[in-house]
Amino acid sequence: MRLGMVIDLKRCMACYGCQMSCKAEHGTPPGVFFARVLKREEGHYPTPRMLFLPVLCNHCSDAPCVSACPTGASHYAEHGIVDIDKDKCVGCRACMMACPYNNRYFHDERRYYFGEAGPTPYEEICSDRHPEGVVMKCNFCRHRLAEGKDPACVANCAAKARTIGDLDDPNSTVSRLIKERGGFTLHPEAGTGPNVYYLAP
Amino acid sequence: MEIAYREIEGRSGAYWLLLAVLAAVTAAGLAGAWAMEHHGHIVTGMTNQIVWGMPHVVAVFLIVAASGALNVASVASVFGKDFYKPLAPLSGLLAIALLAGGLAVLMLDLGRADRLVVAMTRYNFTSIFALNVFLYTGFFAVVALYLWTMMERRMNRYAKPVGYAAFVWRLVLTTGTGSIFGFLVARQAYDSAMLAPMFIAMSFSYGLAVYLAVLIAAYAWSGRELDAAMLRRLKNLLIVMIAAVLYFVAVFHLTNLYFARQVAFERFVLADGGIYPALFWGGQMVLGSLVPMAMLAHPRLGAARGTVVAASLLVILGGLAQMYVTIIGGQAFPLELFPGVEATSSFFDGRIHPYAPSLPEFALGLAGIAIAGMIVVLAVKLLRFLPERLDARLGESS
């Protein structure tokens, strides 16, 4: 089984629900967004349009971050999910240099949203999940998948623009969407084999 | 003529002052590393986009120069030029000292420097970084062995084969260092097979420049004789090495300019990228290459020791500028997530990433140079690395 995600750009309306639900799920420090939304303007008056491009870790089949990691902290987990073993990470940031999709963050020091006021009770709980001096990233919400739930960004997408499923199964929803709508990946020329596909708007 | 090596006296006030200055710079660097460890990288200019900063600029420079510093010894043993034999032990010492300085900086900049044991015991063999751990530690061992065969009379007969091994090792080591960047398929600045040979050429130039500056200073400060003919050959060699770097840099950028996807990056780094074109043209090309070449090639000025030292220092500064442009400039240019499309976000996408090195970063970088300096200053006092006098006839029959 190869887990992958399909994002329908036609459906995305930039509510930033994915961004915020991911943040709430993982309790990431200020400035860290495992899922973020890029925007792009297209066309000219009187027919301009705004496109929104949600991005996240592409969980590549041939991930350069996994190849670059000297200690094997970045690794392939179940179903091809790319994750980080935080106990093995030495904080060299080689993986961040290697990632073509800019979806890794270095957690250098605990920081909170309300500065000197200290952490909120929620931040206090969440910050324990993120050790300092190591790199962090999206892991397709492995803990939710283990419970049979969808990742937070998928479950909370108001427009149902995101679908997750088995890319190896030709009959899965993700495979059918890619086939019928001509799904594309980011930087296919890099040969990283991304497992996040986009459907053209 | 027999080569007589002897320790320097190292009793003068100037010697201890030099050692104290180097120790103070090292202490400042350790304080910088502590600040980065204690407060996080937020006290540096590094961000999630510029993940390698000023410490890496200095560290990579020192590692590249370390391999090149060994070149003088290689010329003697591998290429059979006995003329360079008396110069060889200092060459090996500098190689070890520079590598130690560079690695110290890299280690102290790790997010979890306390997990060094993990880095030394768990290896991902697809990672060039993991392979470099072997290459760097192996380099220490090979060069130490090489020094032993050169400095211990009974072992002299093994100097040539061990010299060959050290020469091959240093080529592989610099290939590994260049490949750290060459293998980065993600970034337009890197992802090129040209980087490995270019780093080898750079190592010859930087290493020889460091060697010349240290050699002249050591002989001037210890009041020993340094033959002009010997110096002439070394400075002529430096001209060739600078030219080799220029050749590789020209080919690298011209090749990039032929690829449509690289043009935007080349425009950034060569023309409109602010500090980066300024450092490239002003630092690396003019002050770091063309000016020292002209100084060294000048028939009258080039013969003066002061000129050779000044030219060597310019090559070193030019090398640091080159590293800054390569490492920081390469990260400052935004990753192109959607080729052909200008995408922005409320975070960092689609814009040039700013970087301003902070004091702790400068301190840590300088500490790498100071550590290398301390090793050399102490070693020449404790062991017989320097010939009593350097004459062009030395080593010819030995």
Coordinates of C-alpha atoms in Angstrom, one line a residue:
Chain A
M1 CA 0.0 0.0 0.0
R2 CA 1.3 3.4 -0.9
L3 CA -0.5 6.2 0.8
G4 CA -1.1 9.4 -1.2
M5 CA -3.2 12.5 -1.3
V6 CA -5.1 14.2 -4.0
I7 CA -5.9 17.9 -3.8
D8 CA -8.6 19.3 -6.1
L9 CA -7.6 22.9 -6.8
K10 CA -11.0 23.5 -8.4
R11 CA -12.6 22.9 -5.0
C12 CA -10.1 24.7 -2.8
M13 CA -11.5 28.1 -1.8
A14 CA -8.7 29.1 0.6
C15 CA -10.6 28.9 3.8
Y16 CA -7.3 27.9 5.4
G17 CA -9.1 25.2 7.3
C18 CA -6.4 22.7 6.4
Q19 CA -3.7 25.1 7.7
M20 CA -5.5 25.7 11.0
S21 CA -6.7 22.2 11.7
C22 CA -3.2 20.9 11.1
K23 CA -1.9 23.5 13.5
A24 CA -4.5 22.5 16.1
E25 CA -3.9 18.8 15.6
H26 CA -0.1 19.0 16.0
G27 CA 0.2 22.1 18.2
T28 CA 3.1 23.4 16.3
P29 CA 5.1 26.4 17.5
P30 CA 4.6 29.9 16.0
G31 CA 5.7 30.1 12.4
V32 CA 5.5 26.4 11.8
F33 CA 2.8 25.2 9.4
F34 CA 3.0 21.6 8.2
A35 CA 0.1 22.5 5.8
R36 CA 0.1 25.9 4.3
V37 CA -1.8 27.6 1.4
L38 CA 0.0 29.5 -1.4
K39 CA -1.9 32.0 -3.5
R40 CA -1.5 33.0 -7.1
E41 CA -3.1 35.5 -9.3
E42 CA -3.8 34.6 -12.9
G43 CA -5.2 36.4 -16.0
H44 CA -6.0 40.1 -16.5
Y45 CA -8.9 42.5 -16.1
P46 CA -11.7 41.8 -16.6
T47 CA -11.2 38.1 -16.1
P48 CA -8.6 37.7 -13.5
R49 CA -8.8 34.9 -11.0
M50 CA -7.2 33.9 -7.8
L51 CA -5.9 30.3 -7.4
F52 CA -5.0 28.7 -4.1
L53 CA -2.4 26.1 -3.8
P54 CA -2.3 24.1 -0.6
V55 CA 1.1 22.5 0.0
L56 CA 2.4 20.0 2.5
C57 CA 5.1 17.3 2.7
N58 CA 4.9 15.3 -0.5
H59 CA 5.9 12.0 1.2
C60 CA 8.0 11.2 -1.8
S61 CA 8.7 7.6 -2.8
D62 CA 12.3 8.5 -3.4
A63 CA 12.6 11.2 -0.9
P64 CA 15.8 13.3 -1.0
C65 CA 15.4 14.2 2.7
V66 CA 15.6 10.5 3.6
S67 CA 18.6 10.0 1.4
A68 CA 20.3 13.1 2.9
C69 CA 19.7 12.3 6.5
P70 CA 23.0 11.0 7.9
T71 CA 21.6 9.1 10.9
G72 CA 18.5 7.6 9.3
A73 CA 16.2 9.8 11.5
S74 CA 14.2 10.7 8.4
H75 CA 12.7 7.4 7.2
Y76 CA 9.9 5.7 5.4
A77 CA 7.3 4.6 7.9
E78 CA 4.3 2.3 7.1
H79 CA 2.6 2.8 3.7
G80 CA 5.5 5.0 2.5
I81 CA 4.8 7.9 4.9
V82 CA 8.0 9.9 5.4
D83 CA 8.5 10.7 9.1
I84 CA 11.3 11.7 11.5
D85 CA 12.5 9.6 14.4
K86 CA 13.1 12.5 16.8
D87 CA 15.5 10.5 19.0
K88 CA 17.9 10.0 16.1
C89 CA 17.8 13.5 14.7
V90 CA 21.0 15.5 15.4
G91 CA 19.7 18.7 14.0
C92 CA 22.1 19.0 11.1
R93 CA 19.3 20.3 8.8
A94 CA 20.6 18.4 5.8
C95 CA 17.1 17.2 5.1
M96 CA 15.9 20.8 5.0
M97 CA 18.5 21.6 2.4
A98 CA 17.5 18.5 0.4
C99 CA 13.7 19.0 0.4
P100 CA 12.6 20.5 -2.9
Y101 CA 9.2 21.4 -1.4
N102 CA 10.3 23.5 1.6
N103 CA 8.1 21.6 4.0
R104 CA 10.5 20.9 6.9
Y105 CA 11.0 23.1 10.0
F106 CA 13.8 23.3 12.5
H107 CA 12.5 23.4 16.1
D108 CA 15.3 25.3 17.7
E109 CA 13.6 26.5 20.9
R110 CA 10.2 26.4 22.6
R111 CA 8.2 29.5 21.7
Y112 CA 4.7 30.4 22.4
Y113 CA 2.1 32.5 20.8
F114 CA 1.7 34.9 23.7
G115 CA 5.3 35.5 24.3
E116 CA 6.1 36.5 27.9
A117 CA 2.7 35.5 29.1
G118 CA 3.9 32.0 28.7
P119 CA 2.2 28.9 27.1
T120 CA -1.5 28.4 27.1
P121 CA -2.6 25.1 28.7
Y122 CA -3.0 23.7 25.2
E123 CA 0.5 24.8 24.1
E124 CA 1.9 23.3 27.3
I125 CA 0.5 19.9 26.4
C126 CA 1.4 20.1 22.7
S127 CA 4.9 21.4 23.2
D128 CA 6.0 18.2 24.8
R129 CA 5.4 16.4 21.5
H130 CA 8.0 18.6 19.8
P131 CA 11.5 18.2 21.2
E132 CA 14.0 21.0 20.6
G133 CA 17.0 21.0 18.4
V134 CA 15.5 18.7 15.8
V135 CA 13.6 18.9 12.6
M136 CA 9.8 18.5 12.3
K137 CA 7.3 17.9 9.5
C138 CA 4.0 16.6 8.4
N139 CA 3.5 12.9 8.9
F140 CA 0.1 12.5 7.3
C141 CA -1.2 12.4 10.9
R142 CA 0.0 8.9 11.5
H143 CA -1.6 8.8 14.9
R144 CA -5.0 9.5 13.3
L145 CA -4.5 7.0 10.5
A146 CA -3.8 4.4 13.1
E147 CA -7.2 5.0 14.6
G148 CA -8.8 4.7 11.2
K149 CA -9.3 8.5 10.9
D150 CA -8.3 10.8 8.0
P151 CA -5.5 13.3 8.5
A152 CA -6.7 16.5 10.1
C153 CA -6.3 18.5 6.9
V154 CA -8.5 16.0 5.0
A155 CA -11.1 15.6 7.7
N156 CA -11.5 19.4 8.1
C157 CA -11.5 20.5 4.5
A158 CA -14.8 22.3 4.1
A159 CA -14.9 21.9 0.3
K160 CA -13.8 18.2 0.4
A161 CA -10.9 19.2 -1.8
R162 CA -8.5 16.7 -0.2
T163 CA -8.7 12.9 -0.6
I164 CA -6.4 10.4 0.9
G165 CA -6.0 6.8 -0.2
D166 CA -4.0 3.9 -1.6
L167 CA -2.2 5.0 -4.8
D168 CA -1.2 1.3 -5.5
D169 CA -4.9 0.4 -5.7
P170 CA -6.1 1.3 -9.2
N171 CA -9.7 1.3 -7.9
S172 CA -9.1 3.6 -5.0
T173 CA -10.7 7.1 -5.1
V174 CA -7.3 8.8 -5.3
S175 CA -6.2 6.6 -8.2
R176 CA -9.4 7.2 -10.1
L177 CA -9.3 10.9 -9.5
I178 CA -5.7 11.1 -10.8
K179 CA -6.6 9.0 -13.8
E180 CA -9.8 10.8 -14.7
R181 CA -8.8 14.3 -14.0
G182 CA -5.1 14.1 -15.0
G183 CA -3.5 14.5 -11.6
F184 CA 0.0 16.1 -11.6
T185 CA 2.7 16.4 -9.0
L186 CA 5.2 19.1 -8.1
H187 CA 8.6 19.0 -9.7
P188 CA 8.2 15.6 -11.4
E189 CA 11.5 16.3 -13.1
A190 CA 13.3 16.0 -9.8
G191 CA 12.5 12.3 -9.8
T192 CA 11.5 12.3 -6.2
G193 CA 8.2 10.5 -6.8
P194 CA 5.9 12.7 -4.8
N195 CA 2.7 11.1 -3.4
V196 CA 0.7 14.3 -3.3
Y197 CA -1.2 14.9 -6.5
Y198 CA -3.0 18.0 -7.7
L199 CA -6.1 18.2 -9.9
A200 CA -6.0 21.2 -12.2
P201 CA -8.5 24.1 -11.4
Chain B
M1 CA 71.4 18.4 1.6
E2 CA 70.1 17.0 4.9
I3 CA 66.9 18.6 6.2
A4 CA 67.1 19.6 9.9
Y5 CA 63.7 20.1 11.5
R6 CA 63.4 21.8 14.9
E7 CA 60.7 23.1 17.1
I8 CA 60.3 26.9 17.4
E9 CA 61.4 28.3 20.8
G10 CA 58.0 29.9 21.5
R11 CA 59.2 31.8 24.6
S12 CA 58.7 35.3 23.4
G13 CA 55.9 37.6 24.6
A14 CA 54.6 37.7 21.0
Y15 CA 54.2 34.0 20.9
W16 CA 52.1 33.9 24.1
L17 CA 50.1 36.9 23.0
L18 CA 49.2 35.2 19.7
L19 CA 48.2 32.1 21.6
A20 CA 46.1 34.2 24.0
V21 CA 44.4 36.0 21.2
L22 CA 43.5 32.7 19.5
A23 CA 42.3 31.3 22.9
A24 CA 40.1 34.4 23.4
V25 CA 38.6 34.0 20.0
T26 CA 37.9 30.3 20.6
A27 CA 36.3 31.2 24.0
A28 CA 34.1 33.8 22.2
G29 CA 33.1 31.2 19.7
L30 CA 32.2 28.7 22.5
A31 CA 30.1 31.5 24.1
G32 CA 28.4 32.0 20.8
A33 CA 27.7 28.3 20.5
W34 CA 26.3 28.3 24.0
A35 CA 24.0 31.3 23.2
M36 CA 22.7 29.4 20.1
E37 CA 22.2 26.3 22.2
H38 CA 20.6 28.1 25.1
H39 CA 18.3 30.5 23.2
G40 CA 17.9 28.5 20.0
H41 CA 18.7 29.6 16.4
I42 CA 16.5 32.6 16.9
V43 CA 19.5 34.5 18.1
T44 CA 21.1 33.8 14.7
G45 CA 20.2 35.0 11.3
M46 CA 19.3 31.4 10.3
T47 CA 15.7 30.6 9.6
N48 CA 13.7 27.7 8.2
Q49 CA 14.7 28.9 4.7
I50 CA 18.4 29.8 5.4
V51 CA 19.1 26.7 7.4
W52 CA 22.9 26.8 7.0
G53 CA 24.4 30.2 7.9
M54 CA 27.7 31.9 8.7
P55 CA 29.1 29.0 10.7
H56 CA 28.7 26.7 7.7
V57 CA 30.4 29.2 5.4
V58 CA 33.5 29.2 7.6
A59 CA 33.3 25.5 8.3
V60 CA 33.1 24.4 4.7
F61 CA 35.9 26.8 3.8
L62 CA 38.1 25.3 6.4
I63 CA 37.3 21.7 5.4
V64 CA 38.0 22.5 1.7
A65 CA 41.2 24.4 2.6
A66 CA 42.3 21.4 4.8
S67 CA 42.3 19.1 1.9
G68 CA 44.2 21.6 -0.2
A69 CA 46.8 22.4 2.5
L70 CA 47.9 18.8 2.1
N71 CA 48.8 19.4 -1.5
V72 CA 52.3 20.6 -0.9
A73 CA 53.1 17.3 0.8
S74 CA 51.5 15.5 -2.1
V75 CA 53.6 17.3 -4.6
A76 CA 56.7 16.0 -2.8
S77 CA 55.8 12.4 -2.3
V78 CA 53.3 11.6 -5.1
F79 CA 54.8 13.6 -7.8
G80 CA 58.4 13.1 -6.7
K81 CA 59.3 16.7 -6.4
D82 CA 62.0 16.5 -3.7
F83 CA 62.1 20.3 -3.7
Y84 CA 58.9 20.3 -1.7
K85 CA 60.0 17.7 0.8
P86 CA 61.0 20.1 3.6
L87 CA 57.6 21.8 3.3
A88 CA 55.6 18.6 3.7
P89 CA 55.3 18.2 7.5
L90 CA 53.8 21.7 7.8
S91 CA 51.4 20.8 5.0
G92 CA 50.2 17.8 6.9
L93 CA 49.9 19.7 10.2
L94 CA 47.8 22.4 8.5
A95 CA 45.5 19.8 6.9
I96 CA 44.7 18.3 10.3
A97 CA 44.4 21.7 12.0
L98 CA 42.1 23.2 9.4
L99 CA 39.9 20.1 9.3
A100 CA 39.6 20.1 13.1
G101 CA 38.6 23.8 13.1
G102 CA 36.0 23.2 10.4
L103 CA 34.5 20.2 12.1
A104 CA 34.4 21.8 15.5
V105 CA 32.2 24.6 14.0
L106 CA 29.9 22.1 12.3
M107 CA 29.6 20.1 15.5
L108 CA 28.9 23.1 17.7
D109 CA 26.2 24.3 15.3
L110 CA 24.2 21.0 15.4
G111 CA 20.7 21.4 16.9
R112 CA 21.6 18.5 19.2
A113 CA 25.4 18.6 19.6
D114 CA 24.9 16.3 22.6
R115 CA 23.8 13.5 20.1
L116 CA 27.2 13.4 18.4
V117 CA 27.4 9.8 19.4
V118 CA 24.2 9.1 17.4
A119 CA 25.9 10.7 14.4
M120 CA 29.0 8.6 14.9
T121 CA 27.2 5.3 15.4
R122 CA 24.1 5.3 13.2
Y123 CA 24.8 5.7 9.5
N124 CA 22.5 6.1 6.6
F125 CA 24.8 5.1 3.7
T126 CA 22.8 6.9 1.1
S127 CA 23.6 10.1 2.8
I128 CA 26.7 12.0 1.6
F129 CA 26.9 13.5 5.1
A130 CA 27.2 10.1 6.7
L131 CA 29.9 9.1 4.2
N132 CA 31.7 12.4 5.0
V133 CA 31.9 11.3 8.6
F134 CA 34.1 8.4 7.5
L135 CA 36.0 10.6 5.0
Y136 CA 36.8 13.2 7.7
T137 CA 37.8 10.8 10.4
G138 CA 39.7 8.7 7.9
F139 CA 41.5 11.9 6.7
F140 CA 42.8 12.5 10.3
A141 CA 44.1 9.0 10.5
V142 CA 45.7 8.9 7.1
V143 CA 47.4 12.3 7.5
A144 CA 48.6 11.4 11.0
L145 CA 50.1 8.3 9.5
Y146 CA 51.6 10.3 6.7
L147 CA 53.2 12.7 9.2
W148 CA 54.6 9.8 11.1
T149 CA 56.2 8.3 8.0
M150 CA 57.7 11.7 7.1
M151 CA 58.9 12.7 10.6
E152 CA 60.2 9.4 11.9
R153 CA 63.4 8.4 10.2
R154 CA 62.7 4.6 10.4
M155 CA 59.4 5.1 8.7
N156 CA 60.6 7.3 5.8
R157 CA 60.5 4.5 3.3
Y158 CA 56.8 4.3 3.7
A159 CA 56.2 7.9 3.1
K160 CA 55.6 7.5 -0.6
P161 CA 52.9 4.8 -0.5
V162 CA 51.2 6.5 2.5
G163 CA 51.5 9.8 0.6
Y164 CA 49.6 8.3 -2.4
A165 CA 46.9 7.1 0.0
A166 CA 46.6 10.5 1.5
F167 CA 46.4 12.1 -1.9
V168 CA 43.7 9.9 -3.1
W169 CA 41.8 10.3 0.2
R170 CA 41.9 14.0 0.0
L171 CA 40.6 14.0 -3.5
V172 CA 37.7 11.7 -2.4
L173 CA 37.1 13.9 0.7
T174 CA 36.8 17.1 -1.3
T175 CA 34.6 15.3 -3.8
G176 CA 32.4 14.4 -0.9
T177 CA 32.3 17.9 0.4
G178 CA 31.4 19.3 -3.0
S179 CA 28.8 16.6 -3.4
I180 CA 27.0 17.8 -0.3
F181 CA 25.9 20.6 -2.6
G182 CA 26.1 18.7 -5.9
F183 CA 23.6 16.2 -4.7
L184 CA 21.0 18.8 -3.7
V185 CA 18.5 18.2 -6.4
A186 CA 16.1 20.6 -4.7
R187 CA 17.9 23.8 -5.2
Q188 CA 18.7 25.7 -8.4
A189 CA 22.0 26.9 -7.0
Y190 CA 23.4 23.3 -6.6
D191 CA 22.4 20.0 -8.2
S192 CA 25.4 19.9 -10.5
A193 CA 28.2 17.4 -11.1
M194 CA 30.5 20.4 -11.7
L195 CA 30.5 21.2 -7.9
A196 CA 32.8 18.3 -6.9
P197 CA 35.7 19.1 -9.3
M198 CA 35.2 22.8 -8.6
F199 CA 35.6 22.2 -4.9
I200 CA 38.8 20.2 -5.6
A201 CA 40.1 23.2 -7.5
M202 CA 39.0 25.5 -4.7
S203 CA 40.8 23.4 -2.2
F204 CA 44.1 23.6 -4.1
S205 CA 43.8 27.4 -4.1
Y206 CA 42.5 28.0 -0.5
G207 CA 44.8 25.4 1.0
L208 CA 47.9 26.8 -0.7
A209 CA 47.0 30.4 0.2
V210 CA 46.6 29.4 3.9
Y211 CA 49.9 27.4 3.7
L212 CA 51.8 30.3 2.2
A213 CA 50.5 32.8 4.8
V214 CA 51.3 30.5 7.7
L215 CA 54.7 29.5 6.3
I216 CA 55.9 33.1 5.7
A217 CA 54.6 34.2 9.1
A218 CA 56.1 31.3 10.9
Y219 CA 59.6 31.9 9.4
A220 CA 59.4 35.6 9.8
W221 CA 58.3 35.4 13.5
S222 CA 60.8 32.7 14.4
G223 CA 63.7 34.5 12.6
R224 CA 64.4 31.6 10.3
E225 CA 65.7 31.7 6.8
L226 CA 63.2 31.3 3.9
D227 CA 64.7 31.0 0.5
A228 CA 63.3 33.3 -2.2
A229 CA 63.5 30.5 -4.9
M230 CA 61.3 28.3 -2.8
L231 CA 58.7 31.0 -2.2
R232 CA 58.7 31.9 -6.0
R233 CA 57.7 28.3 -6.9
L234 CA 54.9 28.3 -4.3
K235 CA 53.5 31.6 -5.3
N236 CA 53.6 30.6 -9.0
L237 CA 51.7 27.5 -8.0
L238 CA 49.1 29.7 -6.3
I239 CA 48.6 31.7 -9.5
V240 CA 47.9 28.4 -11.4
M241 CA 45.4 27.3 -8.7
I242 CA 43.6 30.6 -8.7
A243 CA 43.3 30.4 -12.5
A244 CA 41.9 26.8 -12.2
V245 CA 39.2 28.0 -9.8
L246 CA 38.3 30.9 -12.1
Y247 CA 38.0 28.4 -15.0
F248 CA 35.7 26.1 -13.0
V249 CA 33.6 29.1 -11.8
A250 CA 33.2 30.4 -15.3
V251 CA 32.2 27.0 -16.7
F252 CA 29.8 26.4 -13.8
H253 CA 28.0 29.7 -14.4
L254 CA 28.1 29.6 -18.2
T255 CA 26.6 26.1 -18.1
N256 CA 23.9 27.3 -15.8
L257 CA 23.1 30.2 -18.1
Y258 CA 22.4 27.7 -20.9
F259 CA 19.6 26.0 -18.9
A260 CA 16.4 28.0 -19.0
R261 CA 15.4 26.9 -15.5
Q262 CA 18.7 28.2 -14.0
V263 CA 18.6 31.7 -15.6
A264 CA 16.6 33.3 -12.9
F265 CA 19.0 32.1 -10.2
E266 CA 22.0 33.1 -12.2
R267 CA 20.5 36.6 -12.6
F268 CA 20.0 36.7 -8.9
V269 CA 23.5 35.7 -7.9
L270 CA 25.3 37.5 -10.7
A271 CA 23.3 40.7 -11.2
D272 CA 20.4 41.7 -9.1
G273 CA 20.6 39.8 -5.9
G274 CA 22.0 42.7 -3.8
I275 CA 24.8 41.4 -1.5
Y276 CA 25.4 38.3 -3.5
P277 CA 26.5 39.8 -6.8
A278 CA 28.6 42.3 -4.8
L279 CA 30.3 39.5 -3.0
F280 CA 30.7 37.5 -6.2
W281 CA 32.2 40.2 -8.4
G282 CA 33.9 42.3 -5.8
G283 CA 34.9 39.7 -3.2
Q284 CA 35.4 36.5 -5.1
M285 CA 36.4 37.6 -8.6
V286 CA 38.2 40.9 -8.2
L287 CA 39.7 41.0 -4.7
G288 CA 39.9 37.3 -4.2
S289 CA 41.2 36.2 -7.7
L290 CA 42.2 38.9 -10.2
V291 CA 44.0 41.2 -7.8
P292 CA 46.0 38.5 -6.0
M293 CA 46.9 37.0 -9.4
A294 CA 48.2 40.4 -10.6
M295 CA 50.1 40.9 -7.4
L296 CA 51.8 37.5 -7.5
A297 CA 52.5 37.8 -11.3
H298 CA 54.1 41.2 -11.0
P299 CA 57.8 40.8 -11.7
R300 CA 59.0 43.1 -8.9
L301 CA 56.1 43.2 -6.4
G302 CA 55.4 39.5 -6.7
A303 CA 58.8 38.6 -5.3
A304 CA 58.2 40.5 -2.0
R305 CA 57.1 38.4 0.9
G306 CA 54.6 41.1 2.0
T307 CA 53.0 40.8 -1.4
V308 CA 52.7 37.1 -1.2
V309 CA 51.2 37.2 2.2
A310 CA 48.7 40.0 1.2
A311 CA 47.8 38.0 -2.0
S312 CA 47.3 34.8 0.1
L313 CA 45.0 36.7 2.5
L314 CA 43.0 38.1 -0.4
V315 CA 42.6 34.6 -1.8
I316 CA 41.3 33.4 1.7
L317 CA 38.9 36.3 1.9
G318 CA 37.8 35.7 -1.7
G319 CA 37.2 32.0 -0.8
L320 CA 35.0 33.0 2.2
A321 CA 33.1 35.3 -0.2
Q322 CA 32.7 32.4 -2.6
M323 CA 31.4 30.2 0.1
Y324 CA 29.0 32.9 1.3
V325 CA 27.6 33.3 -2.2
T326 CA 27.4 29.5 -2.7
I327 CA 25.9 28.5 0.6
I328 CA 23.8 31.5 1.7
G329 CA 23.0 32.8 -1.8
G330 CA 21.9 29.4 -2.9
Q331 CA 19.4 29.2 0.0
A332 CA 18.2 32.9 -0.3
F333 CA 16.9 32.3 -3.7
P334 CA 13.3 30.9 -3.2
L335 CA 12.5 27.4 -4.1
E336 CA 10.2 27.2 -7.2
L337 CA 7.3 25.1 -6.0
F338 CA 5.2 25.7 -9.1
P339 CA 7.5 26.2 -12.1
G340 CA 6.6 29.2 -14.3
V341 CA 4.2 30.6 -11.8
E342 CA 4.7 33.3 -9.3
A343 CA 3.2 31.9 -6.1
T344 CA 3.2 33.8 -2.8
S345 CA 1.9 33.1 0.7
S346 CA 1.7 34.8 4.0
F347 CA 4.8 32.9 5.0
F348 CA 8.0 32.8 3.0
D349 CA 7.1 31.4 -0.4
G350 CA 8.1 33.1 -3.6
R351 CA 10.3 35.8 -2.1
I352 CA 14.0 36.2 -1.5
H353 CA 14.9 35.0 2.0
P354 CA 16.7 37.6 4.0
Y355 CA 19.8 36.7 6.0
A356 CA 21.9 38.8 8.3
P357 CA 24.5 36.9 10.3
S358 CA 24.5 37.6 14.0
L359 CA 27.3 38.0 16.5
P360 CA 27.2 34.4 17.9
E361 CA 27.4 33.1 14.3
F362 CA 30.5 35.3 13.5
A363 CA 32.0 34.3 16.8
L364 CA 31.5 30.6 16.2
G365 CA 32.9 30.9 12.6
L366 CA 36.0 32.8 13.8
A367 CA 36.5 30.2 16.6
G368 CA 37.0 27.5 13.9
I369 CA 39.8 29.6 12.4
A370 CA 41.2 30.2 15.9
I371 CA 41.1 26.5 16.8
A372 CA 43.0 25.7 13.7
G373 CA 45.5 28.4 14.5
M374 CA 46.0 27.2 18.1
I375 CA 46.7 23.7 16.9
V376 CA 49.4 24.9 14.5
V377 CA 50.9 27.4 17.0
L378 CA 51.2 24.7 19.7
A379 CA 52.3 22.0 17.4
V380 CA 55.2 23.9 15.9
K381 CA 56.4 24.6 19.4
L382 CA 56.0 21.0 20.7
L383 CA 57.1 19.0 17.6
R384 CA 59.6 19.3 14.8
F385 CA 57.4 20.5 11.9
L386 CA 59.6 23.3 10.5
P387 CA 63.0 23.0 9.0
E388 CA 65.6 25.2 10.7
R389 CA 66.0 27.0 7.4
L390 CA 64.3 26.6 4.0
D391 CA 66.7 26.5 1.2
A392 CA 65.9 25.6 -2.4
R393 CA 68.6 23.0 -2.3
L394 CA 67.1 21.2 0.7
G395 CA 65.6 17.8 0.2
E396 CA 67.1 17.5 -3.3
S397 CA 69.3 14.6 -2.4
S398 CA 67.6 13.3 0.6

